[in-house]
mmCIF file of C-alpha atoms and ligand atoms in Angstrom:
data_model
loop_
_atom_site.group_PDB
_atom_site.id
_atom_site.type_symbol
_atom_site.label_atom_id
_atom_site.label_comp_id
_atom_site.label_asym_id
_atom_site.label_seq_id
_atom_site.Cartn_x
_atom_site.Cartn_y
_atom_site.Cartn_z
ATOM 1 C CA UNK A 1 0.021 -0.031 -0.020
ATOM 2 C CA UNK A 2 1.342 3.434 -0.954
ATOM 3 C CA UNK A 3 1.979 5.788 1.902
ATOM 4 C CA UNK A 4 1.604 8.948 -0.159
ATOM 5 C CA UNK A 5 -0.469 10.185 -2.944
ATOM 6 C CA UNK A 6 2.420 12.335 -4.188
ATOM 7 C CA UNK A 7 2.691 12.464 -7.895
ATOM 8 C CA UNK A 8 5.303 10.167 -9.234
ATOM 9 C CA UNK A 9 8.282 12.365 -10.304
ATOM 10 C CA UNK A 10 9.586 12.304 -13.971
ATOM 11 C CA UNK A 11 12.630 10.344 -14.846
ATOM 12 C CA UNK A 12 16.000 11.914 -14.971
ATOM 13 C CA UNK A 13 16.859 14.929 -17.094
ATOM 14 C CA UNK A 14 18.582 13.040 -19.815
ATOM 15 C CA UNK A 15 15.461 11.216 -20.486
ATOM 16 C CA UNK A 16 17.137 7.873 -19.749
ATOM 17 C CA UNK A 17 15.353 5.088 -17.991
ATOM 18 C CA UNK A 18 16.293 4.034 -14.514
ATOM 19 C CA UNK A 19 18.288 0.856 -14.437
ATOM 20 C CA UNK A 20 16.917 -0.995 -11.459
ATOM 21 C CA UNK A 21 18.788 -4.210 -12.008
ATOM 22 C CA UNK A 22 21.879 -4.057 -9.825
ATOM 23 C CA UNK A 23 20.399 -1.872 -7.194
ATOM 24 C CA UNK A 24 20.802 -3.042 -3.556
ATOM 25 C CA UNK A 25 17.904 -3.531 -1.052
ATOM 26 C CA UNK A 26 18.733 -0.146 0.551
ATOM 27 C CA UNK A 27 19.037 1.654 -2.776
ATOM 28 C CA UNK A 28 15.634 0.266 -3.895
ATOM 29 C CA UNK A 29 13.986 1.232 -0.653
ATOM 30 C CA UNK A 30 15.297 4.749 -0.884
ATOM 31 C CA UNK A 31 14.456 4.915 -4.638
ATOM 32 C CA UNK A 32 10.843 3.853 -3.844
ATOM 33 C CA UNK A 33 10.365 6.320 -0.933
ATOM 34 C CA UNK A 34 11.618 9.132 -3.282
ATOM 35 C CA UNK A 35 8.639 8.145 -5.478
ATOM 36 C CA UNK A 36 6.058 8.288 -2.803
ATOM 37 C CA UNK A 37 6.153 4.518 -2.278
ATOM 38 C CA UNK A 38 6.851 2.663 0.965
ATOM 39 C CA UNK A 39 10.213 1.165 1.775
ATOM 40 C CA UNK A 40 8.496 -2.170 1.690
ATOM 41 C CA UNK A 41 7.812 -1.552 -2.089
ATOM 42 C CA UNK A 42 11.628 -1.532 -2.509
ATOM 43 C CA UNK A 43 11.842 -4.853 -0.662
ATOM 44 C CA UNK A 44 9.265 -6.259 -3.024
ATOM 45 C CA UNK A 45 11.179 -5.056 -6.032
ATOM 46 C CA UNK A 46 14.384 -6.596 -4.603
ATOM 47 C CA UNK A 47 12.671 -9.934 -4.134
ATOM 48 C CA UNK A 48 11.018 -9.893 -7.590
ATOM 49 C CA UNK A 49 14.226 -9.078 -9.407
ATOM 50 C CA UNK A 50 16.574 -11.302 -7.552
ATOM 51 C CA UNK A 51 14.828 -14.034 -5.597
ATOM 52 C CA UNK A 52 12.239 -14.654 -8.346
ATOM 53 C CA UNK A 53 14.267 -13.305 -11.346
ATOM 54 C CA UNK A 54 11.237 -11.644 -12.768
ATOM 55 C CA UNK A 55 11.898 -9.263 -15.684
ATOM 56 C CA UNK A 56 8.259 -8.360 -16.688
ATOM 57 C CA UNK A 57 6.465 -5.963 -14.401
ATOM 58 C CA UNK A 58 3.195 -7.767 -15.096
ATOM 59 C CA UNK A 59 4.346 -10.674 -12.968
ATOM 60 C CA UNK A 60 4.918 -8.476 -9.940
ATOM 61 C CA UNK A 61 1.397 -9.132 -8.665
ATOM 62 C CA UNK A 62 1.774 -7.639 -5.255
ATOM 63 C CA UNK A 63 2.634 -4.208 -6.688
ATOM 64 C CA UNK A 64 -0.121 -1.763 -7.608
ATOM 65 C CA UNK A 65 -1.103 -1.519 -11.245
ATOM 66 C CA UNK A 66 -0.261 2.205 -11.268
ATOM 67 C CA UNK A 67 3.281 1.691 -10.007
ATOM 68 C CA UNK A 68 3.833 -1.278 -12.216
ATOM 69 C CA UNK A 69 2.948 0.976 -15.117
ATOM 70 C CA UNK A 70 5.400 3.572 -13.907
ATOM 71 C CA UNK A 71 8.186 0.845 -13.779
ATOM 72 C CA UNK A 72 7.292 -0.466 -17.273
ATOM 73 C CA UNK A 73 7.527 2.972 -18.794
ATOM 74 C CA UNK A 74 10.511 4.425 -16.967
ATOM 75 C CA UNK A 75 12.658 1.538 -15.784
ATOM 76 C CA UNK A 76 15.040 -1.177 -17.107
ATOM 77 C CA UNK A 77 14.845 -4.446 -15.440
ATOM 78 C CA UNK A 78 17.115 -6.440 -17.830
ATOM 79 C CA UNK A 79 20.536 -5.465 -18.922
ATOM 80 C CA UNK A 80 21.782 -8.355 -21.148
ATOM 81 C CA UNK A 81 20.405 -10.216 -24.097
ATOM 82 C CA UNK A 82 21.274 -13.961 -24.663
ATOM 83 C CA UNK A 83 22.889 -14.252 -28.092
ATOM 84 C CA UNK A 84 24.099 -17.770 -28.245
ATOM 85 C CA UNK A 85 24.574 -20.943 -26.196
ATOM 86 C CA UNK A 86 27.368 -23.434 -26.955
ATOM 87 C CA UNK A 87 27.319 -26.889 -25.310
ATOM 88 C CA UNK A 88 29.934 -29.477 -24.725
ATOM 89 C CA UNK A 89 30.701 -32.459 -22.393
ATOM 90 C CA UNK A 90 27.412 -34.061 -23.254
ATOM 91 C CA UNK A 91 25.593 -30.767 -22.435
ATOM 92 C CA UNK A 92 26.966 -30.455 -18.888
ATOM 93 C CA UNK A 93 29.051 -27.369 -19.936
ATOM 94 C CA UNK A 94 27.347 -24.483 -21.510
ATOM 95 C CA UNK A 95 28.848 -21.229 -22.643
ATOM 96 C CA UNK A 96 26.591 -18.218 -22.906
ATOM 97 C CA UNK A 97 27.348 -15.277 -25.206
ATOM 98 C CA UNK A 98 25.506 -12.276 -24.018
ATOM 99 C CA UNK A 99 25.115 -8.737 -25.337
ATOM 100 C CA UNK A 100 24.945 -5.550 -23.390
ATOM 101 C CA UNK A 101 22.641 -2.547 -24.171
ATOM 102 C CA UNK A 102 25.570 -0.799 -25.822
ATOM 103 C CA UNK A 103 26.202 -3.726 -28.161
ATOM 104 C CA UNK A 104 29.215 -5.326 -26.453
ATOM 105 C CA UNK A 105 29.654 -9.027 -25.950
ATOM 106 C CA UNK A 106 30.662 -11.043 -22.873
ATOM 107 C CA UNK A 107 30.642 -14.687 -21.841
ATOM 108 C CA UNK A 108 29.531 -16.783 -18.813
ATOM 109 C CA UNK A 109 29.883 -20.519 -18.304
ATOM 110 C CA UNK A 110 27.654 -23.032 -16.546
ATOM 111 C CA UNK A 111 29.211 -26.360 -15.481
ATOM 112 C CA UNK A 112 27.436 -29.307 -14.002
ATOM 113 C CA UNK A 113 29.424 -31.871 -12.035
ATOM 114 C CA UNK A 114 27.841 -34.550 -9.891
ATOM 115 C CA UNK A 115 26.026 -32.445 -7.222
ATOM 116 C CA UNK A 116 27.535 -29.082 -8.043
ATOM 117 C CA UNK A 117 26.349 -26.498 -10.547
ATOM 118 C CA UNK A 118 29.073 -23.924 -10.840
ATOM 119 C CA UNK A 119 28.593 -20.661 -12.837
ATOM 120 C CA UNK A 120 31.696 -18.791 -13.952
ATOM 121 C CA UNK A 121 30.940 -14.948 -14.252
ATOM 122 C CA UNK A 122 32.659 -12.231 -16.091
ATOM 123 C CA UNK A 123 33.479 -8.981 -14.280
ATOM 124 C CA UNK A 124 34.758 -6.829 -17.204
ATOM 125 C CA UNK A 125 34.550 -6.810 -20.994
ATOM 126 C CA UNK A 126 38.105 -7.695 -21.850
ATOM 127 C CA UNK A 127 41.019 -7.212 -19.463
ATOM 128 C CA UNK A 128 43.997 -5.058 -19.269
ATOM 129 C CA UNK A 129 46.012 -7.199 -16.871
ATOM 130 C CA UNK A 130 47.525 -8.772 -19.990
ATOM 131 C CA UNK A 131 48.467 -12.196 -18.715
ATOM 132 C CA UNK A 132 50.473 -13.616 -21.583
ATOM 133 C CA UNK A 133 48.732 -17.029 -21.688
ATOM 134 C CA UNK A 134 45.059 -15.682 -21.594
ATOM 135 C CA UNK A 135 42.665 -15.246 -24.473
ATOM 136 C CA UNK A 136 40.717 -12.512 -22.575
ATOM 137 C CA UNK A 137 43.844 -10.517 -22.112
ATOM 138 C CA UNK A 138 44.481 -10.525 -25.820
ATOM 139 C CA UNK A 139 41.099 -8.696 -26.330
ATOM 140 C CA UNK A 140 42.285 -5.539 -24.587
ATOM 141 C CA UNK A 141 39.989 -3.803 -22.197
ATOM 142 C CA UNK A 142 36.609 -2.149 -23.166
ATOM 143 C CA UNK A 143 34.904 -1.424 -19.832
ATOM 144 C CA UNK A 144 33.828 -2.640 -16.396
ATOM 145 C CA UNK A 145 30.430 -4.519 -16.177
ATOM 146 C CA UNK A 146 27.774 -2.963 -14.112
ATOM 147 C CA UNK A 147 26.292 -4.703 -11.049
ATOM 148 C CA UNK A 148 23.104 -5.419 -13.152
ATOM 149 C CA UNK A 149 25.219 -6.980 -15.979
ATOM 150 C CA UNK A 150 27.043 -9.224 -13.549
ATOM 151 C CA UNK A 151 23.751 -10.292 -12.021
ATOM 152 C CA UNK A 152 22.045 -10.836 -15.351
ATOM 153 C CA UNK A 153 24.720 -13.354 -16.341
ATOM 154 C CA UNK A 154 23.477 -15.572 -13.393
ATOM 155 C CA UNK A 155 19.908 -15.043 -14.305
ATOM 156 C CA UNK A 156 20.587 -16.114 -17.891
ATOM 157 C CA UNK A 157 21.927 -19.351 -16.506
ATOM 158 C CA UNK A 158 18.947 -19.811 -14.358
ATOM 159 C CA UNK A 159 16.715 -19.418 -17.358
ATOM 160 C CA UNK A 160 18.739 -22.004 -19.274
ATOM 161 C CA UNK A 161 18.717 -24.891 -16.780
ATOM 162 C CA UNK A 162 16.415 -26.163 -14.050
ATOM 163 C CA UNK A 163 19.408 -27.253 -11.923
ATOM 164 C CA UNK A 164 19.842 -24.866 -8.933
ATOM 165 C CA UNK A 165 23.160 -23.029 -8.936
ATOM 166 C CA UNK A 166 25.405 -24.132 -6.062
ATOM 167 C CA UNK A 167 28.591 -22.175 -6.660
ATOM 168 C CA UNK A 168 29.683 -18.924 -8.283
ATOM 169 C CA UNK A 169 33.319 -18.150 -9.361
ATOM 170 C CA UNK A 170 34.365 -14.862 -10.632
ATOM 171 C CA UNK A 171 36.871 -16.415 -13.108
ATOM 172 C CA UNK A 172 35.439 -15.393 -16.415
ATOM 173 C CA UNK A 173 36.484 -12.297 -18.457
ATOM 174 C CA UNK A 174 38.167 -9.563 -16.512
ATOM 175 C CA UNK A 175 39.972 -9.030 -13.313
ATOM 176 C CA UNK A 176 37.322 -8.767 -10.478
ATOM 177 C CA UNK A 177 39.400 -6.580 -8.144
ATOM 178 C CA UNK A 178 39.709 -3.953 -10.903
ATOM 179 C CA UNK A 179 35.927 -3.657 -10.732
ATOM 180 C CA UNK A 180 35.924 -4.131 -6.904
ATOM 181 C CA UNK A 181 32.832 -2.195 -5.843
ATOM 182 C CA UNK A 182 30.511 -3.696 -8.375
ATOM 183 C CA UNK A 183 31.726 -7.306 -8.028
ATOM 184 C CA UNK A 184 31.343 -7.107 -4.360
ATOM 185 C CA UNK A 185 27.916 -5.458 -4.529
ATOM 186 C CA UNK A 186 26.789 -8.250 -6.916
ATOM 187 C CA UNK A 187 28.244 -10.836 -4.562
ATOM 188 C CA UNK A 188 26.375 -9.282 -1.668
ATOM 189 C CA UNK A 189 23.069 -9.565 -3.641
ATOM 190 C CA UNK A 190 23.900 -13.209 -4.619
ATOM 191 C CA UNK A 191 24.452 -13.869 -0.807
ATOM 192 C CA UNK A 192 21.470 -11.729 0.458
ATOM 193 C CA UNK A 193 18.768 -13.983 2.072
ATOM 194 C CA UNK A 194 16.041 -12.095 0.103
ATOM 195 C CA UNK A 195 18.162 -12.147 -3.067
ATOM 196 C CA UNK A 196 19.710 -15.308 -4.343
ATOM 197 C CA UNK A 197 20.384 -16.631 -0.897
ATOM 198 C CA UNK A 198 23.691 -18.370 -1.801
ATOM 199 C CA UNK A 199 26.106 -19.133 1.038
ATOM 200 C CA UNK A 200 29.142 -16.802 1.230
ATOM 201 C CA UNK A 201 31.520 -19.684 0.964
ATOM 202 C CA UNK A 202 29.893 -20.708 -2.321
ATOM 203 C CA UNK A 203 31.078 -17.474 -3.922
ATOM 204 C CA UNK A 204 34.733 -17.268 -4.987
ATOM 205 C CA UNK A 205 36.456 -14.218 -6.186
ATOM 206 C CA UNK A 206 39.678 -14.915 -8.164
ATOM 207 C CA UNK A 207 42.370 -12.369 -8.654
ATOM 208 C CA UNK A 208 45.581 -12.242 -10.632
ATOM 209 C CA UNK A 209 47.179 -10.500 -7.654
ATOM 210 C CA UNK A 210 45.880 -6.896 -7.486
ATOM 211 C CA UNK A 211 47.293 -6.012 -4.170
ATOM 212 C CA UNK A 212 45.065 -3.015 -3.224
ATOM 213 C CA UNK A 213 42.056 -5.303 -3.960
ATOM 214 C CA UNK A 214 43.460 -8.111 -1.725
ATOM 215 C CA UNK A 215 44.110 -5.648 0.990
ATOM 216 C CA UNK A 216 40.691 -4.164 0.913
ATOM 217 C CA UNK A 217 39.038 -7.558 0.731
ATOM 218 C CA UNK A 218 40.919 -8.710 3.866
ATOM 219 C CA UNK A 219 40.445 -5.404 5.711
ATOM 220 C CA UNK A 220 36.658 -5.473 5.033
ATOM 221 C CA UNK A 221 36.528 -9.028 6.397
ATOM 222 C CA UNK A 222 34.621 -10.253 3.379
ATOM 223 C CA UNK A 223 33.218 -13.743 3.882
ATOM 224 C CA UNK A 224 33.580 -14.846 0.298
ATOM 225 C CA UNK A 225 36.313 -17.193 -0.773
ATOM 226 C CA UNK A 226 39.548 -15.710 -2.235
ATOM 227 C CA UNK A 227 41.501 -17.413 -5.018
ATOM 228 C CA UNK A 228 44.878 -16.108 -6.193
ATOM 229 C CA UNK A 229 46.105 -17.029 -9.682
ATOM 230 C CA UNK A 230 49.769 -17.835 -8.945
ATOM 231 C CA UNK A 231 51.100 -19.730 -11.943
ATOM 232 C CA UNK A 232 54.803 -19.497 -11.238
ATOM 233 C CA UNK A 233 57.260 -20.285 -8.407
ATOM 234 C CA UNK A 234 59.796 -17.550 -9.172
ATOM 235 C CA UNK A 235 59.358 -13.754 -9.481
ATOM 236 C CA UNK A 236 61.103 -13.888 -12.929
ATOM 237 C CA UNK A 237 58.753 -16.470 -14.412
ATOM 238 C CA UNK A 238 55.676 -14.864 -13.005
ATOM 239 C CA UNK A 239 56.668 -11.507 -14.335
ATOM 240 C CA UNK A 240 57.214 -12.989 -17.724
ATOM 241 C CA UNK A 241 53.821 -14.580 -18.011
ATOM 242 C CA UNK A 242 51.858 -12.105 -15.777
ATOM 243 C CA UNK A 243 53.179 -8.516 -16.190
ATOM 244 C CA UNK A 244 51.041 -7.591 -13.124
ATOM 245 C CA UNK A 245 53.941 -9.122 -11.103
ATOM 246 C CA UNK A 246 56.104 -6.110 -12.018
ATOM 247 C CA UNK A 247 53.703 -3.927 -9.964
ATOM 248 C CA UNK A 248 52.903 -6.451 -7.186
ATOM 249 C CA UNK A 249 55.279 -9.224 -6.577
ATOM 250 C CA UNK A 250 54.711 -12.662 -5.195
ATOM 251 C CA UNK A 251 56.408 -11.599 -1.998
ATOM 252 C CA UNK A 252 54.180 -8.579 -1.546
ATOM 253 C CA UNK A 253 51.051 -10.700 -2.212
ATOM 254 C CA UNK A 254 52.070 -13.367 0.209
ATOM 255 C CA UNK A 255 52.868 -10.912 2.911
ATOM 256 C CA UNK A 256 49.303 -9.633 2.679
ATOM 257 C CA UNK A 257 47.733 -13.046 2.408
ATOM 258 C CA UNK A 258 49.230 -13.916 5.847
ATOM 259 C CA UNK A 259 46.651 -11.463 7.285
ATOM 260 C CA UNK A 260 43.795 -13.426 5.695
ATOM 261 C CA UNK A 261 41.771 -15.324 8.320
ATOM 262 C CA UNK A 262 41.004 -18.692 6.855
ATOM 263 C CA UNK A 263 38.815 -21.364 8.265
ATOM 264 C CA UNK A 264 37.836 -24.829 7.217
ATOM 265 C CA UNK A 265 35.077 -23.438 5.023
ATOM 266 C CA UNK A 266 37.152 -20.604 3.649
ATOM 267 C CA UNK A 267 40.663 -21.614 2.752
ATOM 268 C CA UNK A 268 42.692 -19.512 0.305
ATOM 269 C CA UNK A 269 42.713 -21.065 -3.106
ATOM 270 C CA UNK A 270 45.964 -20.924 -5.112
ATOM 271 C CA UNK A 271 45.456 -21.478 -8.740
ATOM 272 C CA UNK A 272 48.378 -22.797 -10.842
ATOM 273 C CA UNK A 273 47.949 -23.280 -14.582
ATOM 274 C CA UNK A 274 50.473 -25.792 -15.703
ATOM 275 C CA UNK A 275 52.210 -24.874 -18.941
ATOM 276 C CA UNK A 276 54.705 -26.803 -20.848
ATOM 277 C CA UNK A 277 58.358 -25.825 -20.258
ATOM 278 C CA UNK A 278 57.308 -22.703 -18.254
ATOM 279 C CA UNK A 279 56.341 -23.929 -14.798
ATOM 280 C CA UNK A 280 55.905 -27.710 -14.982
ATOM 281 C CA UNK A 281 59.328 -29.105 -13.682
ATOM 282 C CA UNK A 282 59.644 -31.200 -10.536
ATOM 283 C CA UNK A 283 61.646 -28.220 -9.156
ATOM 284 C CA UNK A 284 58.654 -25.970 -9.759
ATOM 285 C CA UNK A 285 56.489 -28.506 -7.809
ATOM 286 C CA UNK A 286 58.960 -28.504 -4.907
ATOM 287 C CA UNK A 287 59.141 -24.722 -4.797
ATOM 288 C CA UNK A 288 55.389 -24.496 -5.078
ATOM 289 C CA UNK A 289 54.833 -26.647 -1.970
ATOM 290 C CA UNK A 290 57.411 -24.755 0.104
ATOM 291 C CA UNK A 291 55.818 -21.356 -0.867
ATOM 292 C CA UNK A 292 52.325 -22.203 0.196
ATOM 293 C CA UNK A 293 52.696 -24.878 2.840
ATOM 294 C CA UNK A 294 52.280 -22.403 5.684
ATOM 295 C CA UNK A 295 48.909 -21.251 4.512
ATOM 296 C CA UNK A 296 45.620 -22.943 5.250
ATOM 297 C CA UNK A 297 44.930 -23.399 1.576
ATOM 298 C CA UNK A 298 43.795 -25.329 -1.367
ATOM 299 C CA UNK A 299 45.822 -25.726 -4.570
ATOM 300 C CA UNK A 300 44.080 -25.910 -7.862
ATOM 301 C CA UNK A 301 46.205 -27.346 -10.648
ATOM 302 C CA UNK A 302 44.833 -26.512 -14.050
ATOM 303 C CA UNK A 303 46.554 -28.135 -17.116
ATOM 304 C CA UNK A 304 46.745 -25.456 -19.694
ATOM 305 C CA UNK A 305 43.854 -25.096 -22.194
ATOM 306 C CA UNK A 306 45.417 -24.175 -25.478
ATOM 307 C CA UNK A 307 44.158 -21.040 -27.248
ATOM 308 C CA UNK A 308 46.542 -19.663 -29.936
ATOM 309 C CA UNK A 309 49.312 -22.166 -29.650
ATOM 310 C CA UNK A 310 51.868 -19.900 -27.941
ATOM 311 C CA UNK A 311 51.661 -21.894 -24.794
ATOM 312 C CA UNK A 312 51.014 -25.620 -24.502
ATOM 313 C CA UNK A 313 49.727 -28.184 -22.092
ATOM 314 C CA UNK A 314 52.544 -30.330 -20.782
ATOM 315 C CA UNK A 315 52.676 -33.935 -21.855
ATOM 316 C CA UNK A 316 50.735 -36.430 -19.692
ATOM 317 C CA UNK A 317 53.938 -37.978 -18.063
ATOM 318 C CA UNK A 318 55.263 -34.480 -17.125
ATOM 319 C CA UNK A 319 51.859 -33.574 -15.531
ATOM 320 C CA UNK A 320 51.957 -36.897 -13.651
ATOM 321 C CA UNK A 321 55.483 -36.337 -12.373
ATOM 322 C CA UNK A 322 54.608 -32.841 -11.332
ATOM 323 C CA UNK A 323 51.621 -34.135 -9.446
ATOM 324 C CA UNK A 324 53.536 -36.989 -7.898
ATOM 325 C CA UNK A 325 56.004 -34.520 -6.341
ATOM 326 C CA UNK A 326 53.152 -32.355 -5.099
ATOM 327 C CA UNK A 327 51.269 -35.282 -3.521
ATOM 328 C CA UNK A 328 54.423 -36.609 -1.856
ATOM 329 C CA UNK A 329 55.281 -33.244 -0.237
ATOM 330 C CA UNK A 330 51.830 -31.616 0.244
ATOM 331 C CA UNK A 331 51.545 -31.789 3.927
ATOM 332 C CA UNK A 332 48.147 -30.264 4.823
ATOM 333 C CA UNK A 333 47.613 -28.666 1.352
ATOM 334 C CA UNK A 334 44.538 -29.871 -0.325
ATOM 335 C CA UNK A 335 45.151 -30.422 -3.966
ATOM 336 C CA UNK A 336 42.576 -30.439 -6.780
ATOM 337 C CA UNK A 337 43.396 -31.110 -10.363
ATOM 338 C CA UNK A 338 40.961 -29.296 -12.658
ATOM 339 C CA UNK A 339 40.877 -30.936 -16.115
ATOM 340 C CA UNK A 340 38.954 -27.852 -17.373
ATOM 341 C CA UNK A 341 35.594 -28.521 -18.969
ATOM 342 C CA UNK A 342 34.407 -27.024 -22.255
ATOM 343 C CA UNK A 343 37.692 -26.896 -24.080
ATOM 344 C CA UNK A 344 36.074 -27.707 -27.444
ATOM 345 C CA UNK A 345 33.785 -24.628 -27.037
ATOM 346 C CA UNK A 346 36.592 -22.380 -25.712
ATOM 347 C CA UNK A 347 34.834 -22.178 -22.406
ATOM 348 C CA UNK A 348 37.737 -23.446 -20.235
ATOM 349 C CA UNK A 349 39.853 -21.375 -17.936
ATOM 350 C CA UNK A 350 41.750 -18.590 -19.797
ATOM 351 C CA UNK A 351 39.837 -19.210 -23.045
ATOM 352 C CA UNK A 352 37.000 -16.784 -22.838
ATOM 353 C CA UNK A 353 37.324 -14.035 -25.420
ATOM 354 C CA UNK A 354 34.829 -12.453 -27.874
ATOM 355 C CA UNK A 355 35.031 -10.008 -30.760
ATOM 356 C CA UNK A 356 33.746 -6.539 -29.802
ATOM 357 C CA UNK A 357 33.448 -3.688 -32.290
HETATM 358 S S1 LIG M 401 43.912 -14.435 -16.652
HETATM 359 FE FE1 LIG M 401 42.360 -13.104 -15.760
HETATM 360 S S2 LIG M 401 43.529 -11.245 -15.023
HETATM 361 FE FE2 LIG M 401 44.886 -12.363 -16.536
HETATM 362 S S3 LIG M 401 44.392 -11.318 -18.518
HETATM 363 FE FE3 LIG M 401 43.068 -13.221 -18.416
HETATM 364 S S4 LIG M 401 41.139 -12.362 -17.521
HETATM 365 FE FE4 LIG M 401 42.774 -10.810 -17.131
#
């Protein structure tokens, strides 16, 4: 029920519609009260957009017809259009090509494995971190995604499959910590009980090592999982394949990570993409264990997914030898080997790239 008969104000001076997708509960409540509605109206909008993933105002049956009409005429509830779906691994991996309102393309990936449904989300269109082995890096950087565009990737996946999403990873296109505020706002909406209601430890944010972002994440005591893409055991090799290491070295990152309060549900995840003749020797395996053994951590080994042929996946026996050294020395480190899914549709780790412009 409306608290005021005040006339609904016009939309902004530029004549643009209000983009509601991506607004937080508090923002929607304030936005509604500015328009003579109750704060509760904002709560209803929040629930319709995120809990029920409704994009048509007609479905918002507990909102007055008059206000629904206002929303229909003046507001945007969807920010992305689904362009194409590619499937592989007997349909258990699906890559979604999505288009923004300004005509740019981005990708998200849905992966079903046993009782997990993981969705890999993009945080930017392109990326300027420029990791030498990554297809996204080769696209250059176009812009950050909005909160609504991050959320609409997940909603597009919900539309495509009946299987409930169990995990979200920010490992798609872009460096999440270079779009920190929006990524964390989207994560908060994913976690919100009246939003998508996903547990905090089911949301993982992966960084290439953006130190200010890592610091902020730790200082803010965020409850989401943190993954760090390590990929080398010496500063020289890491700088060669990940130029970001020029700015923030392994030593600096590790010094900061020592302040991270992990627990059994929330261990730091180190990711290590295994590349032929770059970082795949038994000595690398030994160094890797000694670097991370003091952390309460998981280690994710990802045999490289080839893109343009400049880097290759190591031969099977080299991978086996590397893993053997790791398993023999691992101590408390939990090791996972991720044979990435969706390679044939370029949906695997480091393969996401689209043509824009
Ligand atoms: S690996 Fe991640 S941070 Fe590096 S260029 Fe690719 S998308 Fe950017």
